[in-house]
Each structure stands twice: as structure tokens, then as C-alpha cells.
Tab-separated table of C-alpha atoms in Angstrom:
chain	number	residue	atom	x	y	z
A	111	UNK	CA	-52.820	-92.407	49.000
A	112	UNK	CA	-55.561	-89.802	48.569
A	113	UNK	CA	-54.399	-86.297	47.757
A	114	UNK	CA	-56.246	-83.170	48.794
A	115	UNK	CA	-57.755	-81.063	46.021
A	116	UNK	CA	-56.146	-77.602	46.125
A	117	UNK	CA	-58.053	-74.596	47.386
A	118	UNK	CA	-55.379	-72.151	46.199
A	119	UNK	CA	-55.303	-70.487	42.758
A	120	UNK	CA	-53.825	-72.450	39.883
A	121	UNK	CA	-50.066	-72.346	39.420
A	122	UNK	CA	-49.039	-70.587	36.196
A	123	UNK	CA	-46.771	-72.826	34.135
A	124	UNK	CA	-44.140	-71.325	31.847
A	125	UNK	CA	-44.314	-73.453	28.722
A	126	UNK	CA	-42.066	-72.543	25.772
A	127	UNK	CA	-43.338	-72.126	22.227
A	128	UNK	CA	-44.531	-75.013	20.094
A	129	UNK	CA	-41.791	-76.862	18.223
A	130	UNK	CA	-44.249	-77.963	15.546
A	131	UNK	CA	-45.498	-74.431	14.953
A	132	UNK	CA	-42.018	-72.878	15.114
A	133	UNK	CA	-40.420	-75.161	12.519
A	134	UNK	CA	-43.378	-75.071	10.133
A	135	UNK	CA	-43.539	-71.274	10.373
A	136	UNK	CA	-39.786	-71.020	9.777
A	137	UNK	CA	-40.050	-72.931	6.520
A	138	UNK	CA	-43.144	-71.075	5.280
A	139	UNK	CA	-41.537	-67.726	6.109
A	140	UNK	CA	-38.368	-68.830	4.288
A	141	UNK	CA	-40.424	-69.590	1.162
A	142	UNK	CA	-42.453	-66.358	1.355
A	143	UNK	CA	-42.056	-63.335	-0.907
A	144	UNK	CA	-41.171	-60.865	1.862
A	145	UNK	CA	-40.207	-60.612	5.527
A	146	UNK	CA	-42.009	-62.384	8.383
A	147	UNK	CA	-41.649	-61.902	12.143
A	148	UNK	CA	-42.117	-64.919	14.431
A	149	UNK	CA	-42.840	-63.936	18.035
A	150	UNK	CA	-42.231	-66.286	20.994
A	151	UNK	CA	-40.616	-69.083	18.949
A	152	UNK	CA	-39.324	-72.120	20.767
A	153	UNK	CA	-35.597	-71.856	21.420
A	154	UNK	CA	-34.347	-75.432	21.731
A	155	UNK	CA	-31.958	-77.858	20.090
A	156	UNK	CA	-34.488	-78.865	17.431
A	157	UNK	CA	-35.598	-75.371	16.449
A	158	UNK	CA	-32.135	-73.852	16.389
A	159	UNK	CA	-30.997	-76.818	14.259
A	160	UNK	CA	-33.876	-76.102	11.859
A	161	UNK	CA	-33.047	-72.388	11.815
A	162	UNK	CA	-29.387	-73.063	11.063
A	163	UNK	CA	-30.343	-75.578	8.375
A	164	UNK	CA	-32.393	-72.866	6.646
A	165	UNK	CA	-29.424	-70.520	6.843
A	166	UNK	CA	-27.426	-73.263	5.154
A	167	UNK	CA	-29.942	-73.080	2.298
A	168	UNK	CA	-29.368	-69.341	1.944
A	169	UNK	CA	-32.242	-68.035	4.072
A	170	UNK	CA	-31.626	-65.003	6.284
A	171	UNK	CA	-32.936	-65.369	9.860
A	172	UNK	CA	-32.284	-62.540	12.323
A	173	UNK	CA	-32.752	-62.993	16.071
A	174	UNK	CA	-33.650	-59.924	18.153
A	175	UNK	CA	-31.769	-59.834	21.442
A	176	UNK	CA	-34.375	-57.680	23.211
A	177	UNK	CA	-37.634	-59.568	22.570
A	178	UNK	CA	-36.490	-62.851	21.006
A	179	UNK	CA	-38.419	-62.304	17.776
A	180	UNK	CA	-37.071	-64.212	14.780
A	181	UNK	CA	-37.280	-62.227	11.542
A	182	UNK	CA	-37.114	-64.309	8.380
A	183	UNK	CA	-36.355	-62.777	4.993
A	184	UNK	CA	-38.120	-65.040	2.532
A	185	UNK	CA	-36.617	-66.219	-0.737
A	186	UNK	CA	-39.948	-66.084	-2.574
A	187	UNK	CA	-39.047	-69.458	-4.119
A	188	UNK	CA	-37.062	-72.585	-3.422
A	189	UNK	CA	-33.349	-72.335	-2.581
A	190	UNK	CA	-30.560	-72.148	-5.145
A	191	UNK	CA	-26.926	-73.233	-4.974
A	192	UNK	CA	-25.043	-76.163	-3.520
A	193	UNK	CA	-24.168	-77.298	-0.041
A	194	UNK	CA	-24.626	-79.784	2.776
A	195	UNK	CA	-27.300	-79.131	5.389
A	196	UNK	CA	-26.782	-80.436	8.944
A	197	UNK	CA	-30.113	-81.486	10.509
A	198	UNK	CA	-28.668	-82.604	13.890
A	199	UNK	CA	-31.416	-84.582	15.713
A	200	UNK	CA	-34.312	-82.677	14.098
A	201	UNK	CA	-36.639	-85.031	12.250
A	202	UNK	CA	-38.643	-82.072	10.963
A	203	UNK	CA	-35.548	-80.664	9.244
A	204	UNK	CA	-34.811	-83.987	7.525
A	205	UNK	CA	-38.418	-84.317	6.351
A	206	UNK	CA	-39.527	-80.737	5.645
A	207	UNK	CA	-36.414	-79.320	3.989
A	208	UNK	CA	-35.706	-81.809	1.151
A	209	UNK	CA	-39.064	-81.067	-0.579
A	210	UNK	CA	-38.388	-77.334	-0.130
A	211	UNK	CA	-34.936	-77.809	-1.678
A	212	UNK	CA	-36.426	-79.834	-4.536
A	213	UNK	CA	-38.550	-76.828	-5.574
A	214	UNK	CA	-35.359	-74.830	-6.103
A	215	UNK	CA	-32.291	-75.350	-8.243
A	216	UNK	CA	-29.022	-76.844	-7.080
A	217	UNK	CA	-27.356	-79.783	-5.378
A	218	UNK	CA	-28.214	-80.182	-1.688
A	219	UNK	CA	-27.118	-82.812	0.828
A	220	UNK	CA	-28.885	-83.496	4.121
A	221	UNK	CA	-27.079	-85.150	7.010
A	222	UNK	CA	-27.875	-85.739	10.673
A	223	UNK	CA	-26.859	-87.307	13.940
A	224	UNK	CA	-26.651	-91.071	14.431
A	225	UNK	CA	-30.070	-90.965	16.091
A	226	UNK	CA	-31.633	-89.143	13.151
A	227	UNK	CA	-29.834	-91.333	10.616
A	228	UNK	CA	-31.526	-94.361	12.178
A	229	UNK	CA	-34.948	-92.940	11.260
A	230	UNK	CA	-36.287	-93.745	7.763
A	231	UNK	CA	-36.598	-91.186	4.963
A	232	UNK	CA	-37.264	-93.684	2.161
A	233	UNK	CA	-40.989	-92.823	1.755
A	234	UNK	CA	-40.127	-89.147	1.302
A	235	UNK	CA	-37.314	-89.885	-1.138
A	236	UNK	CA	-39.617	-92.127	-3.161
A	237	UNK	CA	-42.333	-89.441	-3.305
A	238	UNK	CA	-39.836	-86.827	-4.523
A	239	UNK	CA	-38.567	-89.214	-7.205
A	240	UNK	CA	-42.128	-89.744	-8.446
A	241	UNK	CA	-42.451	-85.955	-8.695
A	242	UNK	CA	-39.392	-85.915	-10.960
A	243	UNK	CA	-36.557	-85.085	-8.553
A	244	UNK	CA	-33.173	-86.817	-8.582
A	245	UNK	CA	-32.839	-88.100	-4.987
A	246	UNK	CA	-30.389	-90.555	-3.463
A	247	UNK	CA	-30.177	-91.915	0.085
A	248	UNK	CA	-27.853	-94.107	2.067
A	249	UNK	CA	-28.538	-97.870	2.046
A	250	UNK	CA	-31.800	-98.708	3.768
A	251	UNK	CA	-33.415	-95.433	2.727
A	252	UNK	CA	-31.767	-93.346	5.436
A	253	UNK	CA	-29.641	-90.209	5.698
A	254	UNK	CA	-27.489	-88.870	4.144
A	255	UNK	CA	-30.014	-87.760	1.516
A	256	UNK	CA	-29.034	-85.839	-1.614
A	257	UNK	CA	-31.357	-83.732	-3.780
A	258	UNK	CA	-30.316	-82.574	-7.231
A	259	UNK	CA	-33.010	-79.966	-7.703
A	260	UNK	CA	-34.392	-78.409	-10.857
A	261	UNK	CA	-37.836	-77.360	-9.651
A	262	UNK	CA	-41.015	-79.416	-9.261
A	263	UNK	CA	-43.862	-79.538	-11.764
A	264	UNK	CA	-46.571	-80.777	-9.384
A	265	UNK	CA	-49.086	-83.400	-10.518
A	266	UNK	CA	-50.908	-86.305	-8.880
A	267	UNK	CA	-49.283	-88.420	-6.190
A	268	UNK	CA	-50.418	-91.066	-3.703
A	269	UNK	CA	-48.316	-91.403	-0.552
A	270	UNK	CA	-48.439	-93.764	2.422
A	271	UNK	CA	-49.619	-91.775	5.431
A	272	UNK	CA	-49.325	-94.598	7.971
A	273	UNK	CA	-45.668	-94.031	8.929
A	274	UNK	CA	-45.298	-90.319	9.700
A	275	UNK	CA	-47.355	-87.221	9.010
A	276	UNK	CA	-44.056	-85.336	8.633
A	277	UNK	CA	-43.509	-86.815	5.152
A	278	UNK	CA	-46.890	-85.508	4.018
A	279	UNK	CA	-46.307	-82.152	5.718
A	280	UNK	CA	-43.054	-81.626	3.826
A	281	UNK	CA	-44.743	-82.356	0.501
A	282	UNK	CA	-47.780	-80.170	1.260
A	283	UNK	CA	-45.644	-77.177	2.242
A	284	UNK	CA	-43.644	-77.502	-0.985
A	285	UNK	CA	-46.820	-77.511	-3.084
A	286	UNK	CA	-47.286	-73.724	-3.508
A	287	UNK	CA	-43.715	-73.506	-4.885
A	288	UNK	CA	-44.385	-75.965	-7.721
A	289	UNK	CA	-45.181	-74.856	-11.282
A	290	UNK	CA	-48.568	-76.626	-11.405
A	291	UNK	CA	-51.109	-77.828	-8.822
A	292	UNK	CA	-50.148	-80.724	-6.568
A	293	UNK	CA	-52.834	-83.376	-5.970
A	294	UNK	CA	-51.962	-85.610	-3.009
A	295	UNK	CA	-53.971	-88.653	-2.013
A	296	UNK	CA	-53.101	-90.074	1.406
A	297	UNK	CA	-54.746	-93.274	2.659
A	298	UNK	CA	-54.268	-94.337	6.302
A	299	UNK	CA	-53.186	-90.925	7.536
A	300	UNK	CA	-51.746	-90.871	11.081
A	301	UNK	CA	-51.455	-87.844	13.369
A	302	UNK	CA	-54.234	-85.979	11.567
A	303	UNK	CA	-54.064	-82.943	13.928
A	304	UNK	CA	-50.545	-82.178	12.679
A	305	UNK	CA	-51.825	-82.036	9.098
A	306	UNK	CA	-54.626	-79.696	10.172
A	307	UNK	CA	-51.983	-77.496	11.804
A	308	UNK	CA	-49.920	-77.523	8.604
A	309	UNK	CA	-52.920	-76.544	6.456
A	310	UNK	CA	-53.875	-73.699	8.803
A	311	UNK	CA	-50.346	-72.286	8.741
A	312	UNK	CA	-50.065	-72.612	4.949
A	313	UNK	CA	-53.274	-70.618	4.593
A	314	UNK	CA	-51.975	-68.044	7.091
A	315	UNK	CA	-48.997	-67.518	4.759
A	316	UNK	CA	-51.285	-67.116	1.724
A	317	UNK	CA	-51.446	-70.610	0.226
A	318	UNK	CA	-54.573	-72.084	-1.362
A	319	UNK	CA	-55.070	-75.712	-0.360
A	320	UNK	CA	-58.294	-77.726	-0.456
A	321	UNK	CA	-59.357	-81.152	0.783
A	322	UNK	CA	-62.180	-82.408	-1.423
A	323	UNK	CA	-62.567	-85.557	0.661
A	324	UNK	CA	-60.632	-86.947	3.626
A	325	UNK	CA	-57.041	-87.544	2.574
A	326	UNK	CA	-57.359	-85.919	-0.852
A	327	UNK	CA	-55.494	-82.608	-0.982
A	328	UNK	CA	-55.044	-80.111	-3.831
A	329	UNK	CA	-52.394	-77.395	-3.439
A	330	UNK	CA	-52.352	-74.482	-5.880
A	331	UNK	CA	-48.994	-73.007	-7.077
A	332	UNK	CA	-49.613	-69.638	-5.409
A	333	UNK	CA	-46.333	-69.185	-3.563
A	334	UNK	CA	-46.371	-67.681	-0.062
A	335	UNK	CA	-46.621	-64.144	1.250
A	336	UNK	CA	-44.686	-62.841	4.235
A	337	UNK	CA	-46.721	-62.405	7.422
A	338	UNK	CA	-46.241	-62.231	11.175
A	339	UNK	CA	-47.121	-64.981	13.641
A	340	UNK	CA	-47.110	-65.388	17.417
A	341	UNK	CA	-46.192	-68.947	18.399
A	342	UNK	CA	-48.442	-70.721	20.931
A	343	UNK	CA	-47.004	-72.597	23.928
A	344	UNK	CA	-46.204	-76.202	23.053
A	345	UNK	CA	-49.190	-78.453	23.803
A	346	UNK	CA	-47.079	-81.629	23.819
A	347	UNK	CA	-44.773	-80.093	26.417
A	348	UNK	CA	-47.756	-78.833	28.411
A	349	UNK	CA	-48.913	-82.447	28.761
A	350	UNK	CA	-46.214	-83.013	31.389
A	351	UNK	CA	-47.308	-80.209	33.703
A	352	UNK	CA	-50.971	-81.111	33.180
A	353	UNK	CA	-50.225	-84.731	34.114
A	354	UNK	CA	-48.173	-83.521	37.074
A	355	UNK	CA	-51.173	-81.544	38.327
A	356	UNK	CA	-53.322	-84.669	38.025
A	357	UNK	CA	-50.958	-86.900	40.019
A	358	UNK	CA	-50.058	-84.355	42.721
A	359	UNK	CA	-53.572	-83.042	43.377
A	360	UNK	CA	-52.647	-79.481	42.427
A	361	UNK	CA	-53.928	-77.053	39.814
A	362	UNK	CA	-51.831	-75.822	36.872
A	363	UNK	CA	-52.761	-73.193	34.278
A	364	UNK	CA	-51.080	-72.706	30.880
A	365	UNK	CA	-51.858	-69.260	29.424
A	366	UNK	CA	-51.934	-68.906	25.645
A	367	UNK	CA	-53.146	-72.465	25.101
A	368	UNK	CA	-56.914	-72.249	24.743
A	369	UNK	CA	-59.937	-73.044	22.608
A	370	UNK	CA	-58.443	-71.575	19.431
A	371	UNK	CA	-55.251	-73.650	19.604
A	372	UNK	CA	-53.894	-75.104	16.355
A	373	UNK	CA	-52.347	-78.037	18.252
A	374	UNK	CA	-54.133	-81.353	18.463
A	375	UNK	CA	-52.073	-82.460	21.444
A	376	UNK	CA	-54.162	-80.192	23.649
A	377	UNK	CA	-56.679	-83.045	23.435
A	378	UNK	CA	-54.483	-84.838	25.961
A	379	UNK	CA	-56.484	-82.947	28.580
A	380	UNK	CA	-59.561	-84.913	27.448
A	381	UNK	CA	-57.691	-88.105	28.325
A	382	UNK	CA	-56.748	-86.672	31.725
A	383	UNK	CA	-60.418	-85.909	32.302
A	384	UNK	CA	-61.116	-89.629	31.872
A	385	UNK	CA	-58.666	-90.306	34.709
A	386	UNK	CA	-60.694	-87.991	36.975
A	387	UNK	CA	-58.839	-84.683	36.585
A	388	UNK	CA	-60.853	-81.476	36.260
A	389	UNK	CA	-60.171	-79.607	33.008
A	390	UNK	CA	-61.158	-76.052	32.134
A	391	UNK	CA	-60.340	-74.614	28.705
A	392	UNK	CA	-61.158	-71.020	27.819
A	393	UNK	CA	-60.143	-68.766	24.955
A	394	UNK	CA	-57.118	-67.619	26.976
A	395	UNK	CA	-55.822	-70.686	28.828
A	396	UNK	CA	-56.203	-74.306	29.896
A	397	UNK	CA	-56.236	-75.369	33.551
A	398	UNK	CA	-55.973	-78.916	34.917
A	399	UNK	CA	-56.704	-79.743	38.548
A	400	UNK	CA	-55.942	-83.051	40.223
A	401	UNK	CA	-58.894	-84.417	42.182
A	402	UNK	CA	-57.090	-86.751	44.562
A	403	UNK	CA	-57.516	-89.981	42.580
A	404	UNK	CA	-56.325	-91.293	39.231
A	405	UNK	CA	-58.907	-93.539	37.595
A	406	UNK	CA	-58.036	-96.309	35.186
A	407	UNK	CA	-60.036	-99.135	33.718
A	408	UNK	CA	-60.315	-97.775	30.185
A	409	UNK	CA	-58.790	-98.036	26.712
A	410	UNK	CA	-57.951	-94.962	24.638
A	411	UNK	CA	-56.799	-94.525	21.044
A	412	UNK	CA	-53.996	-91.944	21.117
A	413	UNK	CA	-52.902	-92.365	17.506
A	414	UNK	CA	-53.700	-88.738	16.669
A	415	UNK	CA	-51.900	-87.405	19.758
A	416	UNK	CA	-49.135	-89.989	19.983
A	417	UNK	CA	-46.490	-87.566	21.284
A	418	UNK	CA	-48.449	-87.572	24.551
A	419	UNK	CA	-49.053	-91.300	24.926
A	420	UNK	CA	-45.853	-91.648	26.978
A	421	UNK	CA	-47.129	-89.033	29.427
A	422	UNK	CA	-50.197	-91.155	30.153
A	423	UNK	CA	-48.285	-94.448	30.161
A	424	UNK	CA	-45.723	-93.129	32.649
A	425	UNK	CA	-48.355	-92.079	35.216
A	426	UNK	CA	-50.641	-95.071	34.592
A	427	UNK	CA	-49.097	-97.143	37.448
A	428	UNK	CA	-50.697	-94.636	39.843
A	429	UNK	CA	-54.207	-95.360	38.532
A	430	UNK	CA	-56.693	-97.630	40.289
A	431	UNK	CA	-57.069	-99.998	37.308
A	432	UNK	CA	-55.198	-100.880	34.113
A	433	UNK	CA	-55.026	-98.399	31.215
A	434	UNK	CA	-54.628	-99.525	27.593
A	435	UNK	CA	-53.325	-97.135	24.936
A	436	UNK	CA	-53.840	-98.050	21.261
A	437	UNK	CA	-53.094	-96.614	17.814
A	438	UNK	CA	-49.409	-95.961	18.499
A	439	UNK	CA	-47.577	-98.195	16.005
A	440	UNK	CA	-45.992	-95.150	14.320
A	441	UNK	CA	-44.499	-94.100	17.689
A	442	UNK	CA	-42.007	-96.929	17.198
A	443	UNK	CA	-40.371	-94.848	14.425
A	444	UNK	CA	-39.705	-91.688	16.437
A	445	UNK	CA	-36.528	-90.666	18.306
A	446	UNK	CA	-36.661	-94.159	19.789
A	447	UNK	CA	-39.021	-97.113	19.605
A	448	UNK	CA	-41.169	-95.338	22.134
A	449	UNK	CA	-43.512	-98.251	22.809
A	450	UNK	CA	-40.617	-100.576	23.637
A	451	UNK	CA	-38.796	-97.859	25.594
A	452	UNK	CA	-41.817	-97.169	27.807
A	453	UNK	CA	-42.420	-100.865	28.391
A	454	UNK	CA	-38.770	-101.492	29.284
A	455	UNK	CA	-38.634	-98.635	31.764
A	456	UNK	CA	-41.926	-99.618	33.405
A	457	UNK	CA	-40.642	-103.148	33.862
A	458	UNK	CA	-37.435	-101.766	35.397
A	459	UNK	CA	-39.674	-99.965	37.890
A	460	UNK	CA	-41.408	-103.243	38.730
A	461	UNK	CA	-44.587	-102.308	36.876
A	462	UNK	CA	-46.464	-104.876	34.808
A	463	UNK	CA	-46.852	-103.768	31.195
A	464	UNK	CA	-47.797	-105.611	28.019
A	465	UNK	CA	-47.356	-104.397	24.455
A	466	UNK	CA	-48.487	-105.284	20.946
A	467	UNK	CA	-47.570	-103.778	17.591
A	468	UNK	CA	-49.717	-100.685	18.220
A	469	UNK	CA	-50.667	-100.777	21.899
A	470	UNK	CA	-49.503	-100.885	25.507
A	471	UNK	CA	-51.379	-101.879	28.659
A	472	UNK	CA	-50.075	-100.587	31.992
A	473	UNK	CA	-51.201	-102.102	35.285
A	474	UNK	CA	-51.360	-100.370	38.677
A	475	UNK	CA	-48.405	-100.821	40.994
A	476	UNK	CA	-45.893	-99.193	43.297
A	477	UNK	CA	-42.823	-98.140	41.311
A	478	UNK	CA	-39.502	-99.311	42.721
A	479	UNK	CA	-36.405	-97.103	42.531
A	480	UNK	CA	-34.795	-97.343	39.105
A	481	UNK	CA	-32.677	-95.447	36.609
A	482	UNK	CA	-34.713	-94.558	33.523
A	483	UNK	CA	-33.056	-95.287	30.160
A	484	UNK	CA	-33.961	-92.240	28.063
A	485	UNK	CA	-32.635	-93.463	24.685
A	486	UNK	CA	-31.678	-89.807	24.026
A	487	UNK	CA	-35.429	-89.197	23.731
A	488	UNK	CA	-36.666	-86.000	25.370
A	489	UNK	CA	-40.223	-87.301	25.762
A	490	UNK	CA	-39.129	-90.424	27.646
A	491	UNK	CA	-37.158	-88.246	30.071
A	492	UNK	CA	-39.982	-85.758	30.657
A	493	UNK	CA	-42.743	-88.366	30.992
A	494	UNK	CA	-40.928	-90.417	33.636
A	495	UNK	CA	-39.918	-87.241	35.481
A	496	UNK	CA	-43.640	-86.700	36.100
A	497	UNK	CA	-43.940	-90.174	37.595
A	498	UNK	CA	-40.939	-89.272	39.756
A	499	UNK	CA	-43.067	-86.649	41.516
A	500	UNK	CA	-44.960	-89.508	43.166
A	501	UNK	CA	-42.385	-92.313	43.140
A	502	UNK	CA	-39.141	-92.127	45.105
A	503	UNK	CA	-35.799	-93.130	43.669
A	504	UNK	CA	-36.403	-92.424	39.966
A	505	UNK	CA	-33.356	-91.046	38.150
A	506	UNK	CA	-32.567	-90.413	34.482
A	507	UNK	CA	-29.538	-91.656	32.577
A	508	UNK	CA	-29.651	-88.610	30.266
A	509	UNK	CA	-31.490	-85.666	31.859
A	510	UNK	CA	-29.952	-83.229	29.397
A	511	UNK	CA	-31.831	-84.718	26.418
A	512	UNK	CA	-34.840	-82.528	27.322
A	513	UNK	CA	-32.987	-79.644	25.612
A	514	UNK	CA	-34.367	-80.963	22.316
A	515	UNK	CA	-37.682	-79.193	23.071
A	516	UNK	CA	-37.586	-77.730	26.624
A	517	UNK	CA	-34.120	-76.820	27.947
A	518	UNK	CA	-35.557	-75.532	31.241
A	519	UNK	CA	-37.873	-78.480	31.902
A	520	UNK	CA	-36.312	-79.770	35.119
A	521	UNK	CA	-36.122	-76.310	36.649
A	522	UNK	CA	-39.747	-75.526	35.751
A	523	UNK	CA	-41.004	-78.813	37.188
A	524	UNK	CA	-39.131	-78.093	40.421
A	525	UNK	CA	-40.506	-74.531	40.532
A	526	UNK	CA	-44.081	-75.757	40.156
A	527	UNK	CA	-43.780	-78.736	42.511
A	528	UNK	CA	-41.062	-77.890	45.055
A	529	UNK	CA	-42.345	-80.416	47.631
A	530	UNK	CA	-41.812	-83.322	45.246
A	531	UNK	CA	-38.586	-84.955	44.119
A	532	UNK	CA	-37.624	-84.088	40.535
A	533	UNK	CA	-34.830	-85.871	38.637
A	534	UNK	CA	-32.737	-82.962	37.364
A	535	UNK	CA	-29.693	-82.294	35.280
A	536	UNK	CA	-27.877	-80.894	38.313
A	537	UNK	CA	-27.870	-84.037	40.446
A	538	UNK	CA	-27.165	-86.568	37.716
A	539	UNK	CA	-24.155	-86.934	35.429
A	540	UNK	CA	-24.741	-85.863	31.840
A	541	UNK	CA	-24.198	-88.395	29.094
A	542	UNK	CA	-21.110	-87.646	27.008
A	543	UNK	CA	-21.959	-85.934	23.766
A	544	UNK	CA	-25.171	-84.203	24.927
């Protein structure tokens, strides 16, 4: 079916703040020497879990009722004391906070949900041990993780960057709190845009960090200074409304997400342009307009923007030729094995899909009605909800899991596309425990 290109002005999407920026800024503000104000932070399960985890480490975070600004009173150092920190489902909390704790003094435990406990922390624990910290984990290198902290001296360290950029991010952000420079060498780094985001935010909070050559970082023991920051809309979340514009032949604009964005996932719009969508990015906003067709017949490496690969894979059945996505092996270690989860749900919809260790190929087809298995993974739920705008009979087994990053997702999708069916939390039973 050919869709008409809209002649009306672009719809303005209401995208909440970036999770990646919010949680990084929370930690840097907590380590700073004075108070910082974070405007427009994301309020979701993951960010509130991170905020509460910081409070468990003795950091004061005040939330303004009138404008939603989060004010963080920095410790000016690592935390001190004892206690157990609950990370809930937040992978960033389990990977950013142990290095922060290790720069302090005390005995800190980190625990999480069953879903988070299934995700590995062994590479991080090993790196902290090599920096001189006493760290223990559960069998298999998983949570619970315990840090007996007495400060970190810094020094030279080589870490495996092929599994998750979050391990490296946690170590980098701890660097300015060490007593001597930290020299990190990281071969095979995945998700490079997230490291660039981390470095930019560290510098915003006063850190000195250099990269003499790709993957070779030196962090000076400068500490952090308190500063204010306005959080951008989440580019990963914006991928769903951009993809929805492409498949419905409408035009959607996201203010606050423009040329100066710190988020690599905005590059998802470049992939949409390859499918035939029109993309306009200015200093103030990004707009995507569907052109009536969805072109396939290409292969794209999405390793650096892997949080958006599911968005493309979910709408790929609507294209006019197969689409192959590569570079996504590390996506198997996220909230779910995302490559397998996408393949399984596409097959349930009657769509031909083939996978390898780091790739998936999706063929064109007409999706049959099916119930999507979300695996408690917010990105699976949101990606297949976009396909549901063009395919009848798609439902979700766990619509409420979107609260991890976008509690109002279903309502916003319905507001933007009221003529299309949207699987929502109101017409499906919630899964117990969510």
C-alpha cells in the first residue's frame, strides 16, 4: 500500500529526557564538589532506581515539585560507610556505581532484580580487582557484587571493550576521583557514541580526560566541580516516533534533539533516510517525514547505535526488499538476548528472519496477528508497537515494561497516530510483578 506524503505541519512529539544523559549526570553531580541542578531529567523506572541507589550511597538528591529539576549535593569524593544498594533493573546502576564506590571508603553491596542479575558484571569486577579493590561477585560473575573500598590509586589498565561500553564508562567516570592518573587502553570498543557522550559530560563537570589515540584514554585526578545541565530528549526513544512517521507517511518533529546532540543514537535517522524517509536536522530539532514507501535491499552496521537496531528490524517487514543489520553481537547481553527476541517475535508474526552471532536479516512480508513476547524488555515492546501501527492484531504480553524508560509511551504513540491501532497498557493485562 502506498501512503500519501503529508501536506500538514509536522506533529510535535513529546519525548522524555535521555536515560543515558540523566544517569551519567547524576553520578558526576554526586561526585562533584558542590551542588548541581539537572533540568528535564528522565523520570522512569531506570532513572529513579539510579537516583535512589545514589541516595543509598549517602548522596542528597532533591526533586522540585514545581519544575521537576533534580538538585544534587555532591560529595566531592567517593562515598563512605556501609550498606546495600538496590539497582532494580538498571544496568547503568550496576555498572557505574561500583567504580564510584571503590573510590571511597567502606563496604558496599550491589543487588538487583532477577533480570539484572542475569547480566554479567565479571569484566567490571576483574578491572576493579586489577586496580587494587577487593571485589566479590556471585558465581558466574553476576550480582550480588560487593566492594570493600579503600580508594583507588589509578594506574594503567587494559579492558575488553567488546561486551559493553557501560563497563568502560563506569571506570572512566571514576578516574578523576583516583589519587593518580588512570590510563585505560580499550581494544575492540563497542558503542563508541556512548563513550563520546561520557567524555563530553565528564569535561562539562570539570574533568580532564584525553585520548592520545583511538581507545587509549588518560584521566587526570582532578575531581569534579558542580555545574548545571539541561537534559536532551532521549534519542533512542525518539527512534520509535521517527520510525512511526516513516511507516505511516506522516511527519514528526522532536524539539531539543538537533545538530549539537551528545547522543549517537540520533544517527538512526540516517538509517531511516536509507529506507526513503526525508530527514531534516537543525540546531533546534529533528524532523522525519514518511514518503509513502519503505525501501530495503541494503545492509547496515548498527553496532554503534545498537539500542535502535530493534526499531529498524521491527519495521523491516514493511520494506520492499530484505534488510540486514550487522554489528549487534553485544545486543545479546542487554535486558534480553535482543537478537534472538526480535527473531522469535518476527517468526511468530509469520515473517522470515535469519540470524547469526552478530546479525539479523529480515525479509518483506505481511505480519499475521500475534502476541509479542517482550522478555520484560522495554525496547522490544516499543519497537513492535511501531509495527503495530501498520499491522493488525499485534498485542504485547507486557506493555507496562516501557516504564523502564518511557512510562507514557503508549499514550504518546496514540496521541500522535490516533488513526492507527496501538497496543496499550489499558487494553492488555499487565504481567504480575511489573
